[in-house]
Amino acid sequence: RWLFNHAVCTLYAFCGVLFGLCSLTSLTVLSTVCCLKVCYPAYGRCWDTLSDLYPHPSLLALPLGFFYGPDSPLLGKLCHRATYSYYGPEPYGTACCITWKASSREATLYILALFIFCYLLPCLLILVSYSLILWTVRVSRRAVRQH
């Protein structure tokens, strides 16, 4: 069972969701930058000037990950406004996360938007990026064999 109070559960769940989103966003930015540098070298050079500001491109994921925060249940509670979803114990009761059982239409839409924009689209972008890299490597390997 969850050993701490509800405030610690809320903070634990908020950190888990936020850092999970930051991690996936970091992987998405990294795959996109790799794709630009390998598949489109002319466009990939724009990252060279950006590297003066950010030593590693995946550090761009930190501000992007916090972009998802304004609709989180914790910030809604802190700002005393209505929230679409809540944090609570998971079904086994040993950890806390977003309550996935939607109790209203707004909560269902929030969970659906979270799934589409914060999981499905980044995963598809990663898949497309690495597929383009593999295709570019395969085409250039064939070109090298012909010469």
PDB file of N, CA and C in Angstrom, residues 35-124:
ATOM      1  N   CYS A  35      18.336  12.503 -37.472  1.00  0.00           N
ATOM      2  CA  CYS A  35      17.763  12.375 -38.812  1.00  0.00           C
ATOM      3  C   CYS A  35      18.134  13.565 -39.676  1.00  0.00           C
ATOM      4  N   LEU A  36      18.055  14.768 -39.122  1.00  0.00           N
ATOM      5  CA  LEU A  36      18.418  15.954 -39.894  1.00  0.00           C
ATOM      6  C   LEU A  36      19.897  15.932 -40.280  1.00  0.00           C
ATOM      7  N   LYS A  37      20.756  15.527 -39.353  1.00  0.00           N
ATOM      8  CA  LYS A  37      22.195  15.535 -39.635  1.00  0.00           C
ATOM      9  C   LYS A  37      22.591  14.453 -40.640  1.00  0.00           C
ATOM     10  N   VAL A  38      21.932  13.300 -40.605  1.00  0.00           N
ATOM     11  CA  VAL A  38      22.299  12.203 -41.495  1.00  0.00           C
ATOM     12  C   VAL A  38      21.583  12.316 -42.845  1.00  0.00           C
ATOM     13  N   CYS A  39      20.291  12.563 -42.810  1.00  0.00           N
ATOM     14  CA  CYS A  39      19.492  12.514 -44.039  1.00  0.00           C
ATOM     15  C   CYS A  39      19.461  13.847 -44.790  1.00  0.00           C
ATOM     16  N   TYR A  40      19.520  14.939 -44.079  1.00  0.00           N
ATOM     17  CA  TYR A  40      19.439  16.260 -44.686  1.00  0.00           C
ATOM     18  C   TYR A  40      20.579  17.125 -44.139  1.00  0.00           C
ATOM     19  N   PRO A  41      21.806  16.898 -44.609  1.00  0.00           N
ATOM     20  CA  PRO A  41      22.957  17.610 -44.032  1.00  0.00           C
ATOM     21  C   PRO A  41      22.858  19.128 -44.135  1.00  0.00           C
ATOM     22  N   ALA A  42      22.239  19.653 -45.174  1.00  0.00           N
ATOM     23  CA  ALA A  42      22.124  21.113 -45.303  1.00  0.00           C
ATOM     24  C   ALA A  42      21.263  21.687 -44.175  1.00  0.00           C
ATOM     25  N   TYR A  43      20.184  21.002 -43.835  1.00  0.00           N
ATOM     26  CA  TYR A  43      19.333  21.458 -42.742  1.00  0.00           C
ATOM     27  C   TYR A  43      19.939  21.112 -41.392  1.00  0.00           C
ATOM     28  N   GLY A  44      20.751  20.079 -41.355  1.00  0.00           N
ATOM     29  CA  GLY A  44      21.383  19.677 -40.107  1.00  0.00           C
ATOM     30  C   GLY A  44      22.397  20.676 -39.605  1.00  0.00           C
ATOM     31  N   ARG A  45      22.889  21.552 -40.500  1.00  0.00           N
ATOM     32  CA  ARG A  45      23.880  22.548 -40.081  1.00  0.00           C
ATOM     33  C   ARG A  45      23.289  23.603 -39.160  1.00  0.00           C
ATOM     34  N   CYS A  46      21.973  23.770 -39.192  1.00  0.00           N
ATOM     35  CA  CYS A  46      21.360  24.751 -38.293  1.00  0.00           C
ATOM     36  C   CYS A  46      21.564  24.343 -36.846  1.00  0.00           C
ATOM     37  N   TRP A  47      21.732  23.035 -36.597  1.00  0.00           N
ATOM     38  CA  TRP A  47      21.974  22.570 -35.230  1.00  0.00           C
ATOM     39  C   TRP A  47      23.386  22.897 -34.771  1.00  0.00           C
ATOM     40  N   ASP A  48      24.309  23.116 -35.728  1.00  0.00           N
ATOM     41  CA  ASP A  48      25.671  23.475 -35.339  1.00  0.00           C
ATOM     42  C   ASP A  48      25.698  24.844 -34.676  1.00  0.00           C
ATOM     43  N   THR A  49      24.926  25.791 -35.187  1.00  0.00           N
ATOM     44  CA  THR A  49      24.889  27.110 -34.559  1.00  0.00           C
ATOM     45  C   THR A  49      24.109  27.055 -33.250  1.00  0.00           C
ATOM     46  N   LEU A  50      23.121  26.189 -33.181  1.00  0.00           N
ATOM     47  CA  LEU A  50      22.341  26.052 -31.960  1.00  0.00           C
ATOM     48  C   LEU A  50      23.151  25.375 -30.864  1.00  0.00           C
ATOM     49  N   SER A  51      24.166  24.598 -31.243  1.00  0.00           N
ATOM     50  CA  SER A  51      24.955  23.886 -30.241  1.00  0.00           C
ATOM     51  C   SER A  51      25.788  24.832 -29.384  1.00  0.00           C
ATOM     52  N   ASP A  52      25.953  26.085 -29.827  1.00  0.00           N
ATOM     53  CA  ASP A  52      26.619  27.060 -28.967  1.00  0.00           C
ATOM     54  C   ASP A  52      25.757  27.369 -27.741  1.00  0.00           C
ATOM     55  N   LEU A  53      24.437  27.384 -27.936  1.00  0.00           N
ATOM     56  CA  LEU A  53      23.533  27.634 -26.816  1.00  0.00           C
ATOM     57  C   LEU A  53      23.296  26.378 -25.996  1.00  0.00           C
ATOM     58  N   TYR A  54      23.089  25.271 -26.683  1.00  0.00           N
ATOM     59  CA  TYR A  54      22.836  23.994 -26.024  1.00  0.00           C
ATOM     60  C   TYR A  54      23.960  23.035 -26.395  1.00  0.00           C
ATOM     61  N   PRO A  55      24.788  22.629 -25.439  1.00  0.00           N
ATOM     62  CA  PRO A  55      25.899  21.746 -25.773  1.00  0.00           C
ATOM     63  C   PRO A  55      25.438  20.391 -26.303  1.00  0.00           C
ATOM     64  N   HIS A  56      24.274  19.960 -25.927  1.00  0.00           N
ATOM     65  CA  HIS A  56      23.749  18.691 -26.421  1.00  0.00           C
ATOM     66  C   HIS A  56      22.304  18.911 -26.832  1.00  0.00           C
ATOM     67  N   PRO A  57      21.906  18.497 -28.031  1.00  0.00           N
ATOM     68  CA  PRO A  57      20.548  18.788 -28.515  1.00  0.00           C
ATOM     69  C   PRO A  57      19.433  18.261 -27.623  1.00  0.00           C
ATOM     70  N   SER A  58      19.687  17.155 -26.900  1.00  0.00           N
ATOM     71  CA  SER A  58      18.612  16.608 -26.074  1.00  0.00           C
ATOM     72  C   SER A  58      18.272  17.525 -24.905  1.00  0.00           C
ATOM     73  N   LEU A  59      19.138  18.513 -24.604  1.00  0.00           N
ATOM     74  CA  LEU A  59      18.803  19.473 -23.560  1.00  0.00           C
ATOM     75  C   LEU A  59      17.634  20.368 -23.972  1.00  0.00           C
ATOM     76  N   LEU A  60      17.334  20.396 -25.269  1.00  0.00           N
ATOM     77  CA  LEU A  60      16.154  21.126 -25.723  1.00  0.00           C
ATOM     78  C   LEU A  60      14.877  20.492 -25.193  1.00  0.00           C
ATOM     79  N   ALA A  61      14.962  19.233 -24.817  1.00  0.00           N
ATOM     80  CA  ALA A  61      13.778  18.527 -24.338  1.00  0.00           C
ATOM     81  C   ALA A  61      13.311  19.042 -22.985  1.00  0.00           C
ATOM     82  N   LEU A  62      14.192  19.629 -22.197  1.00  0.00           N
ATOM     83  CA  LEU A  62      13.767  20.121 -20.889  1.00  0.00           C
ATOM     84  C   LEU A  62      12.702  21.197 -21.000  1.00  0.00           C
ATOM     85  N   PRO A  63      12.926  22.257 -21.798  1.00  0.00           N
ATOM     86  CA  PRO A  63      11.825  23.224 -21.920  1.00  0.00           C
ATOM     87  C   PRO A  63      10.600  22.639 -22.612  1.00  0.00           C
ATOM     88  N   LEU A  64      10.812  21.729 -23.562  1.00  0.00           N
ATOM     89  CA  LEU A  64       9.669  21.129 -24.245  1.00  0.00           C
ATOM     90  C   LEU A  64       8.875  20.233 -23.308  1.00  0.00           C
ATOM     91  N   GLY A  65       9.562  19.522 -22.428  1.00  0.00           N
ATOM     92  CA  GLY A  65       8.872  18.674 -21.464  1.00  0.00           C
ATOM     93  C   GLY A  65       8.050  19.473 -20.481  1.00  0.00           C
ATOM     94  N   PHE A  66       8.564  20.618 -20.056  1.00  0.00           N
ATOM     95  CA  PHE A  66       7.806  21.464 -19.142  1.00  0.00           C
ATOM     96  C   PHE A  66       6.652  22.162 -19.847  1.00  0.00           C
ATOM     97  N   PHE A  67       6.649  22.156 -21.178  1.00  0.00           N
ATOM     98  CA  PHE A  67       5.539  22.722 -21.936  1.00  0.00           C
ATOM     99  C   PHE A  67       4.248  21.950 -21.659  1.00  0.00           C
ATOM    100  N   TYR A  68       4.378  20.645 -21.377  1.00  0.00           N
ATOM    101  CA  TYR A  68       3.199  19.829 -21.106  1.00  0.00           C
ATOM    102  C   TYR A  68       2.604  20.104 -19.730  1.00  0.00           C
ATOM    103  N   GLY A  69       3.367  20.753 -18.867  1.00  0.00           N
ATOM    104  CA  GLY A  69       2.960  20.931 -17.485  1.00  0.00           C
ATOM    105  C   GLY A  69       1.717  21.732 -17.219  1.00  0.00           C
ATOM    106  N   PRO A  70       1.396  22.797 -17.985  1.00  0.00           N
ATOM    107  CA  PRO A  70       0.261  23.638 -17.610  1.00  0.00           C
ATOM    108  C   PRO A  70      -1.075  22.924 -17.500  1.00  0.00           C
ATOM    109  N   ASP A  71      -1.272  21.826 -18.178  1.00  0.00           N
ATOM    110  CA  ASP A  71      -2.542  21.124 -18.073  1.00  0.00           C
ATOM    111  C   ASP A  71      -2.500  20.003 -17.044  1.00  0.00           C
ATOM    112  N   SER A  72      -1.450  19.946 -16.251  1.00  0.00           N
ATOM    113  CA  SER A  72      -1.342  18.846 -15.301  1.00  0.00           C
ATOM    114  C   SER A  72      -2.299  19.051 -14.132  1.00  0.00           C
ATOM    115  N   PRO A  73      -2.741  17.970 -13.534  1.00  0.00           N
ATOM    116  CA  PRO A  73      -3.646  18.080 -12.389  1.00  0.00           C
ATOM    117  C   PRO A  73      -3.027  18.827 -11.202  1.00  0.00           C
ATOM    118  N   LEU A  74      -1.699  18.717 -10.995  1.00  0.00           N
ATOM    119  CA  LEU A  74      -1.071  19.397  -9.866  1.00  0.00           C
ATOM    120  C   LEU A  74      -1.128  20.904 -10.035  1.00  0.00           C
ATOM    121  N   LEU A  75      -0.774  21.404 -11.213  1.00  0.00           N
ATOM    122  CA  LEU A  75      -0.788  22.846 -11.424  1.00  0.00           C
ATOM    123  C   LEU A  75      -2.207  23.404 -11.381  1.00  0.00           C
ATOM    124  N   GLY A  76      -3.162  22.616 -11.834  1.00  0.00           N
ATOM    125  CA  GLY A  76      -4.553  23.052 -11.723  1.00  0.00           C
ATOM    126  C   GLY A  76      -4.985  23.180 -10.271  1.00  0.00           C
ATOM    127  N   LYS A  77      -4.521  22.242  -9.445  1.00  0.00           N
ATOM    128  CA  LYS A  77      -4.872  22.296  -8.027  1.00  0.00           C
ATOM    129  C   LYS A  77      -4.160  23.463  -7.340  1.00  0.00           C
ATOM    130  N   LEU A  78      -2.899  23.712  -7.698  1.00  0.00           N
ATOM    131  CA  LEU A  78      -2.153  24.808  -7.086  1.00  0.00           C
ATOM    132  C   LEU A  78      -2.723  26.168  -7.469  1.00  0.00           C
ATOM    133  N   CYS A  79      -3.246  26.283  -8.680  1.00  0.00           N
ATOM    134  CA  CYS A  79      -3.806  27.548  -9.150  1.00  0.00           C
ATOM    135  C   CYS A  79      -5.283  27.692  -8.791  1.00  0.00           C
ATOM    136  N   HIS A  80      -5.820  26.731  -8.057  1.00  0.00           N
ATOM    137  CA  HIS A  80      -7.217  26.748  -7.622  1.00  0.00           C
ATOM    138  C   HIS A  80      -8.179  26.855  -8.809  1.00  0.00           C
ATOM    139  N   ARG A  81      -7.922  26.050  -9.803  1.00  0.00           N
ATOM    140  CA  ARG A  81      -8.851  26.009 -10.932  1.00  0.00           C
ATOM    141  C   ARG A  81      -9.274  24.567 -11.136  1.00  0.00           C
ATOM    142  N   ALA A  82     -10.321  24.373 -11.906  1.00  0.00           N
ATOM    143  CA  ALA A  82     -10.814  23.021 -12.150  1.00  0.00           C
ATOM    144  C   ALA A  82      -9.786  22.221 -12.943  1.00  0.00           C
ATOM    145  N   THR A  83      -9.597  21.000 -12.552  1.00  0.00           N
ATOM    146  CA  THR A  83      -8.661  20.137 -13.272  1.00  0.00           C
ATOM    147  C   THR A  83      -9.440  19.068 -14.010  1.00  0.00           C
ATOM    148  N   TYR A  84      -8.813  18.581 -15.079  1.00  0.00           N
ATOM    149  CA  TYR A  84      -9.471  17.564 -15.886  1.00  0.00           C
ATOM    150  C   TYR A  84      -9.229  16.165 -15.346  1.00  0.00           C
ATOM    151  N   SER A  85      -8.147  15.973 -14.655  1.00  0.00           N
ATOM    152  CA  SER A  85      -7.797  14.666 -14.142  1.00  0.00           C
ATOM    153  C   SER A  85      -7.175  14.832 -12.768  1.00  0.00           C
ATOM    154  N   TYR A  86      -6.943  13.714 -12.112  1.00  0.00           N
ATOM    155  CA  TYR A  86      -6.396  13.747 -10.763  1.00  0.00           C
ATOM    156  C   TYR A  86      -5.280  12.724 -10.631  1.00  0.00           C
ATOM    157  N   TYR A  87      -4.460  12.916  -9.612  1.00  0.00           N
ATOM    158  CA  TYR A  87      -3.447  11.938  -9.266  1.00  0.00           C
ATOM    159  C   TYR A  87      -3.962  11.113  -8.098  1.00  0.00           C
ATOM    160  N   GLY A  88      -3.594   9.847  -8.114  1.00  0.00           N
ATOM    161  CA  GLY A  88      -4.009   8.976  -7.028  1.00  0.00           C
ATOM    162  C   GLY A  88      -3.221   7.683  -7.074  1.00  0.00           C
ATOM    163  N   PRO A  89      -3.480   6.799  -6.120  1.00  0.00           N
ATOM    164  CA  PRO A  89      -2.766   5.522  -6.102  1.00  0.00           C
ATOM    165  C   PRO A  89      -3.098   4.676  -7.332  1.00  0.00           C
ATOM    166  N   GLU A  90      -2.093   3.927  -7.777  1.00  0.00           N
ATOM    167  CA  GLU A  90      -2.312   2.988  -8.878  1.00  0.00           C
ATOM    168  C   GLU A  90      -3.156   1.820  -8.369  1.00  0.00           C
ATOM    169  N   PRO A  91      -3.666   0.967  -9.273  1.00  0.00           N
ATOM    170  CA  PRO A  91      -4.554  -0.116  -8.829  1.00  0.00           C
ATOM    171  C   PRO A  91      -3.975  -1.015  -7.731  1.00  0.00           C
ATOM    172  N   TYR A  92      -2.659  -1.268  -7.760  1.00  0.00           N
ATOM    173  CA  TYR A  92      -2.083  -2.123  -6.723  1.00  0.00           C
ATOM    174  C   TYR A  92      -1.799  -1.342  -5.446  1.00  0.00           C
ATOM    175  N   GLY A  93      -1.838  -0.017  -5.521  1.00  0.00           N
ATOM    176  CA  GLY A  93      -1.695   0.818  -4.342  1.00  0.00           C
ATOM    177  C   GLY A  93      -0.283   1.073  -3.868  1.00  0.00           C
ATOM    178  N   THR A  94       0.725   0.635  -4.627  1.00  0.00           N
ATOM    179  CA  THR A  94       2.107   0.803  -4.173  1.00  0.00           C
ATOM    180  C   THR A  94       2.760   2.066  -4.713  1.00  0.00           C
ATOM    181  N   ALA A  95       2.183   2.697  -5.698  1.00  0.00           N
ATOM    182  CA  ALA A  95       2.724   3.924  -6.294  1.00  0.00           C
ATOM    183  C   ALA A  95       1.554   4.808  -6.700  1.00  0.00           C
ATOM    184  N   CYS A  96       1.882   6.027  -7.126  1.00  0.00           N
ATOM    185  CA  CYS A  96       0.840   6.967  -7.538  1.00  0.00           C
ATOM    186  C   CYS A  96       1.081   7.425  -8.969  1.00  0.00           C
ATOM    187  N   CYS A  97       0.000   7.737  -9.665  1.00  0.00           N
ATOM    188  CA  CYS A  97       0.067   8.205 -11.046  1.00  0.00           C
ATOM    189  C   CYS A  97      -1.248   8.919 -11.357  1.00  0.00           C
ATOM    190  N   ILE A  98      -1.418   9.267 -12.619  1.00  0.00           N
ATOM    191  CA  ILE A  98      -2.700   9.840 -13.047  1.00  0.00           C
ATOM    192  C   ILE A  98      -3.777   8.780 -12.882  1.00  0.00           C
ATOM    193  N   THR A  99      -4.949   9.192 -12.429  1.00  0.00           N
ATOM    194  CA  THR A  99      -6.054   8.231 -12.343  1.00  0.00           C
ATOM    195  C   THR A  99      -6.558   7.975 -13.752  1.00  0.00           C
ATOM    196  N   TRP A 100      -6.293   6.777 -14.242  1.00  0.00           N
ATOM    197  CA  TRP A 100      -6.609   6.451 -15.630  1.00  0.00           C
ATOM    198  C   TRP A 100      -8.082   6.141 -15.822  1.00  0.00           C
ATOM    199  N   LYS A 101      -8.784   5.819 -14.761  1.00  0.00           N
ATOM    200  CA  LYS A 101     -10.224   5.593 -14.875  1.00  0.00           C
ATOM    201  C   LYS A 101     -10.906   6.954 -14.906  1.00  0.00           C
ATOM    202  N   ALA A 102     -11.335   7.327 -16.084  1.00  0.00           N
ATOM    203  CA  ALA A 102     -11.915   8.660 -16.269  1.00  0.00           C
ATOM    204  C   ALA A 102     -13.294   8.723 -15.628  1.00  0.00           C
ATOM    205  N   SER A 103     -13.499   9.786 -14.858  1.00  0.00           N
ATOM    206  CA  SER A 103     -14.797   9.949 -14.209  1.00  0.00           C
ATOM    207  C   SER A 103     -15.687  10.955 -14.931  1.00  0.00           C
ATOM    208  N   SER A 104     -15.131  11.660 -15.916  1.00  0.00           N
ATOM    209  CA  SER A 104     -15.918  12.643 -16.649  1.00  0.00           C
ATOM    210  C   SER A 104     -15.451  12.679 -18.102  1.00  0.00           C
ATOM    211  N   ARG A 105     -16.201  13.387 -18.898  1.00  0.00           N
ATOM    212  CA  ARG A 105     -15.836  13.528 -20.313  1.00  0.00           C
ATOM    213  C   ARG A 105     -14.531  14.293 -20.462  1.00  0.00           C
ATOM    214  N   GLU A 106     -14.339  15.331 -19.646  1.00  0.00           N
ATOM    215  CA  GLU A 106     -13.104  16.118 -19.701  1.00  0.00           C
ATOM    216  C   GLU A 106     -11.886  15.274 -19.335  1.00  0.00           C
ATOM    217  N   ALA A 107     -12.039  14.411 -18.330  1.00  0.00           N
ATOM    218  CA  ALA A 107     -10.932  13.535 -17.934  1.00  0.00           C
ATOM    219  C   ALA A 107     -10.597  12.549 -19.046  1.00  0.00           C
ATOM    220  N   THR A 108     -11.612  12.042 -19.718  1.00  0.00           N
ATOM    221  CA  THR A 108     -11.376  11.133 -20.842  1.00  0.00           C
ATOM    222  C   THR A 108     -10.637  11.848 -21.968  1.00  0.00           C
ATOM    223  N   LEU A 109     -11.039  13.076 -22.280  1.00  0.00           N
ATOM    224  CA  LEU A 109     -10.365  13.850 -23.321  1.00  0.00           C
ATOM    225  C   LEU A 109      -8.924  14.179 -22.931  1.00  0.00           C
ATOM    226  N   TYR A 110      -8.693  14.487 -21.644  1.00  0.00           N
ATOM    227  CA  TYR A 110      -7.338  14.776 -21.169  1.00  0.00           C
ATOM    228  C   TYR A 110      -6.439  13.552 -21.330  1.00  0.00           C
ATOM    229  N   ILE A 111      -6.932  12.404 -20.925  1.00  0.00           N
ATOM    230  CA  ILE A 111      -6.146  11.168 -21.036  1.00  0.00           C
ATOM    231  C   ILE A 111      -5.914  10.826 -22.505  1.00  0.00           C
ATOM    232  N   LEU A 112      -6.910  11.018 -23.338  1.00  0.00           N
ATOM    233  CA  LEU A 112      -6.755  10.763 -24.770  1.00  0.00           C
ATOM    234  C   LEU A 112      -5.738  11.716 -25.389  1.00  0.00           C
ATOM    235  N   ALA A 113      -5.798  12.998 -25.032  1.00  0.00           N
ATOM    236  CA  ALA A 113      -4.826  13.974 -25.542  1.00  0.00           C
ATOM    237  C   ALA A 113      -3.426  13.653 -25.041  1.00  0.00           C
ATOM    238  N   LEU A 114      -3.307  13.253 -23.791  1.00  0.00           N
ATOM    239  CA  LEU A 114      -2.015  12.860 -23.236  1.00  0.00           C
ATOM    240  C   LEU A 114      -1.453  11.669 -24.000  1.00  0.00           C
ATOM    241  N   PHE A 115      -2.291  10.706 -24.319  1.00  0.00           N
ATOM    242  CA  PHE A 115      -1.847   9.523 -25.058  1.00  0.00           C
ATOM    243  C   PHE A 115      -1.420   9.889 -26.480  1.00  0.00           C
ATOM    244  N   ILE A 116      -2.216  10.697 -27.170  1.00  0.00           N
ATOM    245  CA  ILE A 116      -1.923  11.024 -28.571  1.00  0.00           C
ATOM    246  C   ILE A 116      -0.712  11.950 -28.687  1.00  0.00           C
ATOM    247  N   PHE A 117      -0.740  13.074 -27.968  1.00  0.00           N
ATOM    248  CA  PHE A 117       0.284  14.099 -28.162  1.00  0.00           C
ATOM    249  C   PHE A 117       1.564  13.856 -27.374  1.00  0.00           C
ATOM    250  N   CYS A 118       1.477  13.130 -26.288  1.00  0.00           N
ATOM    251  CA  CYS A 118       2.662  12.941 -25.441  1.00  0.00           C
ATOM    252  C   CYS A 118       3.250  11.542 -25.545  1.00  0.00           C
ATOM    253  N   TYR A 119       2.563  10.625 -26.219  1.00  0.00           N
ATOM    254  CA  TYR A 119       3.102   9.282 -26.379  1.00  0.00           C
ATOM    255  C   TYR A 119       3.107   8.839 -27.844  1.00  0.00           C
ATOM    256  N   LEU A 120       1.954   8.845 -28.470  1.00  0.00           N
ATOM    257  CA  LEU A 120       1.830   8.294 -29.819  1.00  0.00           C
ATOM    258  C   LEU A 120       2.607   9.116 -30.850  1.00  0.00           C
ATOM    259  N   LEU A 121       2.407  10.427 -30.888  1.00  0.00           N
ATOM    260  CA  LEU A 121       3.123  11.259 -31.867  1.00  0.00           C
ATOM    261  C   LEU A 121       4.641  11.243 -31.671  1.00  0.00           C
ATOM    262  N   PRO A 122       5.162  11.374 -30.438  1.00  0.00           N
ATOM    263  CA  PRO A 122       6.616  11.256 -30.288  1.00  0.00           C
ATOM    264  C   PRO A 122       7.157   9.896 -30.722  1.00  0.00           C
ATOM    265  N   CYS A 123       6.433   8.827 -30.395  1.00  0.00           N
ATOM    266  CA  CYS A 123       6.891   7.491 -30.811  1.00  0.00           C
ATOM    267  C   CYS A 123       6.884   7.354 -32.331  1.00  0.00           C
ATOM    268  N   LEU A 124       5.871   7.888 -32.991  1.00  0.00           N
ATOM    269  CA  LEU A 124       5.835   7.845 -34.456  1.00  0.00           C
ATOM    270  C   LEU A 124       6.953   8.680 -35.063  1.00  0.00           C
TER     271      LEU A 124
END
